[in-house]
Coordinates of C-alpha atoms in Angstrom, one line a residue:
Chain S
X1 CA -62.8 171.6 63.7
X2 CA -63.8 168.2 62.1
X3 CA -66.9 167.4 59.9
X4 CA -68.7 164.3 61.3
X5 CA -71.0 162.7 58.1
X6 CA -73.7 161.4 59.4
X7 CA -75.4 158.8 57.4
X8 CA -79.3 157.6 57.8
X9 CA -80.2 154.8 55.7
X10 CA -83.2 152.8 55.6
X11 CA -83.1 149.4 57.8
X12 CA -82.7 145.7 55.4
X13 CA -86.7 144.9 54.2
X14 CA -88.0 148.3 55.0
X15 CA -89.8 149.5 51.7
X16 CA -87.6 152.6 49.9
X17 CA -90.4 154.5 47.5
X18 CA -87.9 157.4 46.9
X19 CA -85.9 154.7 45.5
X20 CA -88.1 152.5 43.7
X21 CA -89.9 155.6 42.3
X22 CA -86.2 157.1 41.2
X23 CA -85.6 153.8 39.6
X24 CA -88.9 153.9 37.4
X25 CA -87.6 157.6 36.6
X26 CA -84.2 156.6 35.5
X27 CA -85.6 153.3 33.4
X28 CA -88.3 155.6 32.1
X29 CA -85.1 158.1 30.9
X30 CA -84.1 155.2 29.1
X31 CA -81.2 153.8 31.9
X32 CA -80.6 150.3 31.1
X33 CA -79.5 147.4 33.8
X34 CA -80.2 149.4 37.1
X35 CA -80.9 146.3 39.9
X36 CA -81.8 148.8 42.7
X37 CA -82.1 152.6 43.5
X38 CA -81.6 152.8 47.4
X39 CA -82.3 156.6 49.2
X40 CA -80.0 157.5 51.7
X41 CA -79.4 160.6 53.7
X42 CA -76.4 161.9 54.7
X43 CA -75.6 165.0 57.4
X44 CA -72.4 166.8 56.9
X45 CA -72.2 168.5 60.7
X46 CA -69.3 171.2 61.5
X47 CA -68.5 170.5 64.9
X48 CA -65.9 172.5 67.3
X49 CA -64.7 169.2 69.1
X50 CA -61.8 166.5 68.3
X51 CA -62.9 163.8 66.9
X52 CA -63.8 161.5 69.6
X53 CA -66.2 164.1 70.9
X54 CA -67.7 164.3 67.5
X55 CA -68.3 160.9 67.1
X56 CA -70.4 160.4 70.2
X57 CA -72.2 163.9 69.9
X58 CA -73.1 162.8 66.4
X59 CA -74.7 159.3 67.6
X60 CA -76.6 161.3 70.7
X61 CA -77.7 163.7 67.4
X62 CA -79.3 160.1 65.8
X63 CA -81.0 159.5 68.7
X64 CA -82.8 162.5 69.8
X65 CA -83.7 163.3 66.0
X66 CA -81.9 162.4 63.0
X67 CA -82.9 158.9 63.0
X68 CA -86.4 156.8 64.0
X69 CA -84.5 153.4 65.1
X70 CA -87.7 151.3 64.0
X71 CA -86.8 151.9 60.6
X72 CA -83.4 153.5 59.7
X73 CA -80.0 153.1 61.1
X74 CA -77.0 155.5 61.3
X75 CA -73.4 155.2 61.2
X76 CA -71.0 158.4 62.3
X77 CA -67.8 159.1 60.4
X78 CA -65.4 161.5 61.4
X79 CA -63.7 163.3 58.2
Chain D
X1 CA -118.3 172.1 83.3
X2 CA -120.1 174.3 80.8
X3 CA -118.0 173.7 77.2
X4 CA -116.9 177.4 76.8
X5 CA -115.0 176.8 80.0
X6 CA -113.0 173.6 78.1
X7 CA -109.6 174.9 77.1
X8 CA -108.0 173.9 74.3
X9 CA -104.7 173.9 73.0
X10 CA -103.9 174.1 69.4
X11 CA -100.4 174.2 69.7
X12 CA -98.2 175.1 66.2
X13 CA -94.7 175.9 65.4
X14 CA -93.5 176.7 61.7
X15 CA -95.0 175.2 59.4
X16 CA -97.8 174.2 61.0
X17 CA -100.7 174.8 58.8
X18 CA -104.5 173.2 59.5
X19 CA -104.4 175.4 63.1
X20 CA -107.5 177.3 61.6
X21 CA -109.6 174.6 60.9
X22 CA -109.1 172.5 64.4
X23 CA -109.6 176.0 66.1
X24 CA -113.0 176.4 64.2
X25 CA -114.1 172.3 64.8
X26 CA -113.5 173.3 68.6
X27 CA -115.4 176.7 68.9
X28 CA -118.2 175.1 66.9
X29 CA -118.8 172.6 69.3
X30 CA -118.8 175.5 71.7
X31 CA -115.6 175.0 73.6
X32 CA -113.0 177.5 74.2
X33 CA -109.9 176.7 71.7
X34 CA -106.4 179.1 71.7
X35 CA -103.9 178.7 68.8
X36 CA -100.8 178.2 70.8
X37 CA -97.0 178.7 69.2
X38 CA -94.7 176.2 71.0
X39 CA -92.4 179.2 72.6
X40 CA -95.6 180.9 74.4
X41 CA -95.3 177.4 76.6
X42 CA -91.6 177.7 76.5
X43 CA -91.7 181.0 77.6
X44 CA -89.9 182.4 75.0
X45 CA -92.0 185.6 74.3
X46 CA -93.4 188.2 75.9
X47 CA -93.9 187.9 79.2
X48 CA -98.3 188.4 78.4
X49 CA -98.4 185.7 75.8
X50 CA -96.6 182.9 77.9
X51 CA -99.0 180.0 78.7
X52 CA -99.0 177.1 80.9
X53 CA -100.0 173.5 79.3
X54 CA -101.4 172.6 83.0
X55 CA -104.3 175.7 81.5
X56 CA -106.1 173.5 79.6
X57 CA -108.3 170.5 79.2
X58 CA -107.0 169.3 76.1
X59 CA -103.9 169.7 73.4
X60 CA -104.5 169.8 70.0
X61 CA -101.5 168.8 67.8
X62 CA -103.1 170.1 64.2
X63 CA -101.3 169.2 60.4
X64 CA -99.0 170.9 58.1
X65 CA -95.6 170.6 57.8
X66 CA -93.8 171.5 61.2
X67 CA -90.1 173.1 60.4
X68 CA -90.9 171.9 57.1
X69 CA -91.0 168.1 57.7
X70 CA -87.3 168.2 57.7
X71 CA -85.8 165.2 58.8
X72 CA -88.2 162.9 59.4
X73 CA -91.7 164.5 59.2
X74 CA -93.0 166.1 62.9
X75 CA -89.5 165.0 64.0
X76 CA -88.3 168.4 64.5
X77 CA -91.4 169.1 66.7
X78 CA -91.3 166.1 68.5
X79 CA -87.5 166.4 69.5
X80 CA -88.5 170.6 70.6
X81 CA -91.0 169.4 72.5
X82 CA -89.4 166.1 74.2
X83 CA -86.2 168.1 74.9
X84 CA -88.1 170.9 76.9
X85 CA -91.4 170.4 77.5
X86 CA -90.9 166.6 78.2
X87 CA -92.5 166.8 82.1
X88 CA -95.7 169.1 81.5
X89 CA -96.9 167.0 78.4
X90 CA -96.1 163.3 80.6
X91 CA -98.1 164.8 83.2
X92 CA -100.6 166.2 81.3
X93 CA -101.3 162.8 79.7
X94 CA -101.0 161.3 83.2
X95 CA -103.7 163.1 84.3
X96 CA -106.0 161.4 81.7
X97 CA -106.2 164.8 79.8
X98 CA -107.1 164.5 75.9
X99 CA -104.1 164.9 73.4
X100 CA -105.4 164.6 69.8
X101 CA -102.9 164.7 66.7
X102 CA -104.1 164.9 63.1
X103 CA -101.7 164.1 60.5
X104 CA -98.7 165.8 61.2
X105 CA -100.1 165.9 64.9
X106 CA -100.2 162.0 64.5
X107 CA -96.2 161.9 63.1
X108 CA -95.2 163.7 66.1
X109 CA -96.9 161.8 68.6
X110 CA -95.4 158.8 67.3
X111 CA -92.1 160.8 66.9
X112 CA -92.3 161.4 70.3
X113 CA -93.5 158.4 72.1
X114 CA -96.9 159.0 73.0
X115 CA -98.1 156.7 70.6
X116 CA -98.5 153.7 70.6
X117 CA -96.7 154.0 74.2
X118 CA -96.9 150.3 75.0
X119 CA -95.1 150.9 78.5
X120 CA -95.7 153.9 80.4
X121 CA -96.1 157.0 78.8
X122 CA -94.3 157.9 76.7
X123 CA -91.7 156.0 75.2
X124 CA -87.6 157.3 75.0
X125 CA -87.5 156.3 71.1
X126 CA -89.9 156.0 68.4
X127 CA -92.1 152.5 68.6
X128 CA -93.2 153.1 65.7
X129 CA -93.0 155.4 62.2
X130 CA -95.1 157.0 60.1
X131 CA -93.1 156.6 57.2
X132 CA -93.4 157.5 53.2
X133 CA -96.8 156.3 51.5
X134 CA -96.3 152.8 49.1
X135 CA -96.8 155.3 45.9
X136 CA -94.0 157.9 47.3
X137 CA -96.5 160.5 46.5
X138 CA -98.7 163.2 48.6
X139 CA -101.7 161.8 48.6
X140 CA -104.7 164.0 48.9
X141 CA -108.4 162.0 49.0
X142 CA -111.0 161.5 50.4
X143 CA -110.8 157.7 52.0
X144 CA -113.3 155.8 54.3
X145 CA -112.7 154.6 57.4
X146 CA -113.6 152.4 59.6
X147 CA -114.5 152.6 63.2
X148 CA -112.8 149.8 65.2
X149 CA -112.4 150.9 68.8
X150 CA -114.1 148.3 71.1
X151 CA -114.9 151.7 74.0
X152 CA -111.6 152.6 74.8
X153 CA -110.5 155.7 73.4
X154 CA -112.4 158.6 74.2
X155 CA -112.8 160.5 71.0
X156 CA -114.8 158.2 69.6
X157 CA -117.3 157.3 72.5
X158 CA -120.5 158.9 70.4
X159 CA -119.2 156.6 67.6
X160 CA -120.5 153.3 67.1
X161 CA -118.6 150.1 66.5
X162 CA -118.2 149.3 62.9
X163 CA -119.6 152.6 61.6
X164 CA -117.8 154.0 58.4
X165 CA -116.8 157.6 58.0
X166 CA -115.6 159.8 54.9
X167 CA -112.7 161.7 56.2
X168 CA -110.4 163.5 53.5
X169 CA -106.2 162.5 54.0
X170 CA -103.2 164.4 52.4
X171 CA -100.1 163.3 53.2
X172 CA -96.8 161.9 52.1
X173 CA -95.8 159.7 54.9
X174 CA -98.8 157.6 56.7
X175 CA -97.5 154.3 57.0
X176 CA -97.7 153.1 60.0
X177 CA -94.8 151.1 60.3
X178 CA -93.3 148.7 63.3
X179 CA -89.8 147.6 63.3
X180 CA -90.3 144.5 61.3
X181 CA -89.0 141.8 64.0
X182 CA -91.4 142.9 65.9
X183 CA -94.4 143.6 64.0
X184 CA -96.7 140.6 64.7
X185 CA -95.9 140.7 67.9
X186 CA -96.7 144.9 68.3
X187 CA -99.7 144.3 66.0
X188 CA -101.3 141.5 68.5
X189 CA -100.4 144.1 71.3
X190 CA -102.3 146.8 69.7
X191 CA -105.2 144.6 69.0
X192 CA -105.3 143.3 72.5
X193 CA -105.1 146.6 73.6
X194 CA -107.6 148.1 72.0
X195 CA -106.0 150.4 70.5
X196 CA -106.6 150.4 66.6
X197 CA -109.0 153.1 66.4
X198 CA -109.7 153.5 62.5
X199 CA -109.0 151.9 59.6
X200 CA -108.8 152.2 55.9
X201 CA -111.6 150.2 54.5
X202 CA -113.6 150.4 50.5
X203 CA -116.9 151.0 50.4
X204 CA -118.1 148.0 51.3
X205 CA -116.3 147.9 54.4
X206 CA -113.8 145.6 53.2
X207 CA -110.1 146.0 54.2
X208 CA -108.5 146.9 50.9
X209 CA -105.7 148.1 49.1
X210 CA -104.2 151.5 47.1
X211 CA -106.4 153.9 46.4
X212 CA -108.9 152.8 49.5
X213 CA -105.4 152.8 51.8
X214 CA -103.7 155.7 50.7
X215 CA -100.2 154.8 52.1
X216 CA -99.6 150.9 52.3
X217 CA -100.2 151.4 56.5
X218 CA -99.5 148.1 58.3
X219 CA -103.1 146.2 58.5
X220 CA -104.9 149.3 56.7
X221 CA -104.5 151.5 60.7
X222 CA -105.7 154.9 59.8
X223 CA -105.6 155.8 64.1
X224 CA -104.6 154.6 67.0
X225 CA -104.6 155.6 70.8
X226 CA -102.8 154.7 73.5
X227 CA -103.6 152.0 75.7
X228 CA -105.5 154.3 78.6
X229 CA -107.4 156.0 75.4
X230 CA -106.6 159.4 76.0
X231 CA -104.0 159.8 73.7
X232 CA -104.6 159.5 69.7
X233 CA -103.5 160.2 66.6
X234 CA -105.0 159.9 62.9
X235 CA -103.1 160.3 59.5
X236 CA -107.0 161.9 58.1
X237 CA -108.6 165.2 58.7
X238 CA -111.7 164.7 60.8
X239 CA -111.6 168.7 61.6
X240 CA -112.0 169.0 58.0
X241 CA -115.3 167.8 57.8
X242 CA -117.4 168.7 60.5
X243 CA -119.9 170.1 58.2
X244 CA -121.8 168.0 55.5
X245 CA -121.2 170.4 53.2
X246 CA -117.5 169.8 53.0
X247 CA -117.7 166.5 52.1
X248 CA -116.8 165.9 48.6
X249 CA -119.8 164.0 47.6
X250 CA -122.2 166.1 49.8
X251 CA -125.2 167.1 46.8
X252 CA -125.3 163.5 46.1
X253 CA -126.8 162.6 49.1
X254 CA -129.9 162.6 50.8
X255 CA -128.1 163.8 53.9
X256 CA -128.9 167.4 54.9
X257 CA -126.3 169.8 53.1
X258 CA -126.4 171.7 57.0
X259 CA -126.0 168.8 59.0
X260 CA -123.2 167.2 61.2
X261 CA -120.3 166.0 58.7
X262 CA -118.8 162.3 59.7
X263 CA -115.9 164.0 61.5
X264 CA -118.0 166.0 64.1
X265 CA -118.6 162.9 66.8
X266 CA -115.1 162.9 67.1
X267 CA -115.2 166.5 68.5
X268 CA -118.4 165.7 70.2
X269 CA -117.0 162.9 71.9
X270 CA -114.1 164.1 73.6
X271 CA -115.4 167.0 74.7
X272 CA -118.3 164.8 76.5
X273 CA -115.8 162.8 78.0
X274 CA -114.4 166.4 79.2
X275 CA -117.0 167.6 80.6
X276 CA -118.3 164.1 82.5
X277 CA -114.9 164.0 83.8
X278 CA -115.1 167.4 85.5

């Protein structure tokens, strides 16, 4: 079995609210210095497959639903 | 065609939560509406409850939260539906059939290519997202729009051009959003095509910013439709006020309290264009 971590993050220039908004949290909190809060999501998946496998079933996964390629991108790491 | 023999499809899943109120805008209007769960077209149910999308004259995507906007909000929905039901719902919009989606119903048209659908019918990816409002809030108001169709989509054929309408929104992610290479260039398209349907405008008409656009969408688009006009999609509720009486500011008006609320032509409309059609 491997674990294939799937990460979705937001494309360069497209606005991050959860981030900005986090970023107003922290600095209202009283966090000092903070240049940018950026959201990302990450998928651990299980998969019964060797790693190869995993790594392209995990890309097909992006494209059918975990990521919307006008504004994230994905990257597929095998663990 | 009488209306009560126009079939409609209010098709849910989980999550799925204004089912009631397009059911009710429909039957009002006298037409013949069924509150459809995605496996009775699958055919995963009892053999008496399984329906065939080719049954009816138009497919109502409602809002809510489909398997709990997990994901990417109505991508869950989207991907169910493009992974099985991906030939009945490309010929049903071949065959010029109506497909509305409200809110959520507009996030999964998008999600699944139907909208905008620049070439063909439906698109393999996403052209588009509806993606988290400018204030990363929910936002839940009433907001005026603005009809812009120049008599190509047919849900708003009773509408004139120009005319402004109080329809309430409530949702997180409305931003219409094109991949940002591209976005002049998709925006012209749209144009072109007539396919910018509504947009978010103040109360003098004027294209404006937060709180008249509730989510930051790209050139204030509240709704668009596809480029034959059969297919749209709005981020606000028009099946929430197709009664006077449910619009917020409704004893402050001279308008009858009983009368036809802003959203009704929309109902109206499509289910003329049913019924010439036929």
């Amino acid at each position: 079995m491997v674990v294939a971590e799937i990460r979705i993050e937001l494309k360069q220039g497209v606005a991050d609210p959860e981030g900005q908004n986090t970023k107003k949290a922290l600095e209202l909190l009283g966090f000092k210095g903070i240049k940018n809060v950026k959201s990302i999501k990450v998928f651990d998946i299980e998969l019964d497959a060797d790693a190869a496998e995993a790594k392209k079933a995990g890309e097909e996964m992006c494209r059918k639903l975990l990521a919307n390629p006008v504004i994230q991108k994905f990257s597929v790491q095998i663990k | 065609m009488r209306s009560e023999e126009i079939k409609v499809c209010v098709l849910r899943i989980e999550g799925t939560n204004c089912e009631d109120e397009m059911y009710q805008a429909f039957r009002e209007l006298g037409a013949s509406p069924e509150k459809v769960h995605l496996k009775q077209l699958l055919g995963k149910c009892p053999a008496d409850m399984k329906r065939e999308l080719d049954d009816y004259n138009i497919l109502a995507l409602p809002g809510g939260f489909s398997a709990g906007d997990y994901v990417r909000a109505g991508a869950i929905f989207a991907a169910r539906i493009k992974s099985e039901l991906s030939k009945d719902i490309r010929s049903f919009v071949e065959s010029e059939r109506p497909v509305l989606g409200v809110c959520n119903g507009f996030q999964i048209l998008v999600e699944l290519g139907l909208l905008p659908a620049f070439e063909g019918t439906m698109s393999e990816h996403p052209e588009a997202a509806l993606y988290t409002n400018i204030s990363g809030r929910f936002e839940c108001t009433p907001t005026i729009l603005k009809h812009e169709s120049r008599g190509k989509c047919i849900f708003t054929k009773r509408i004139e051009k120009g005319r402004m309408m109080l329809v309430p929104c409530a949702h997180a992610e409305g931003k219409l959003m094109f991949a940002k290479e591209k976005e002049e260039k998709l925006l012209a398209k749209l144009e072109e095509n007539d396919q910018i349907v509504f947009r978010y405008v103040d109360e003098d008409g004027e294209y404006a910013g937060y709180p008249w656009c509730p989510n930051g969408s790209l050139s204030n688009i509240a709704g668009i439709c596809n480029p034959a006009g059969n297919v749209m999609g709005m981020m606000p509720h028009p099946e929430r006020v197709v009664h006077r009486y449910t619009h917020p500011d409704f004893t402050r008006t001279a308008a009858d309290v009983n009368g036809a609320g802003d959203g009704k032509a929309i109902f109206e409309s499509v289910i003329e264009s049913v019924k010439r059609k036929a």
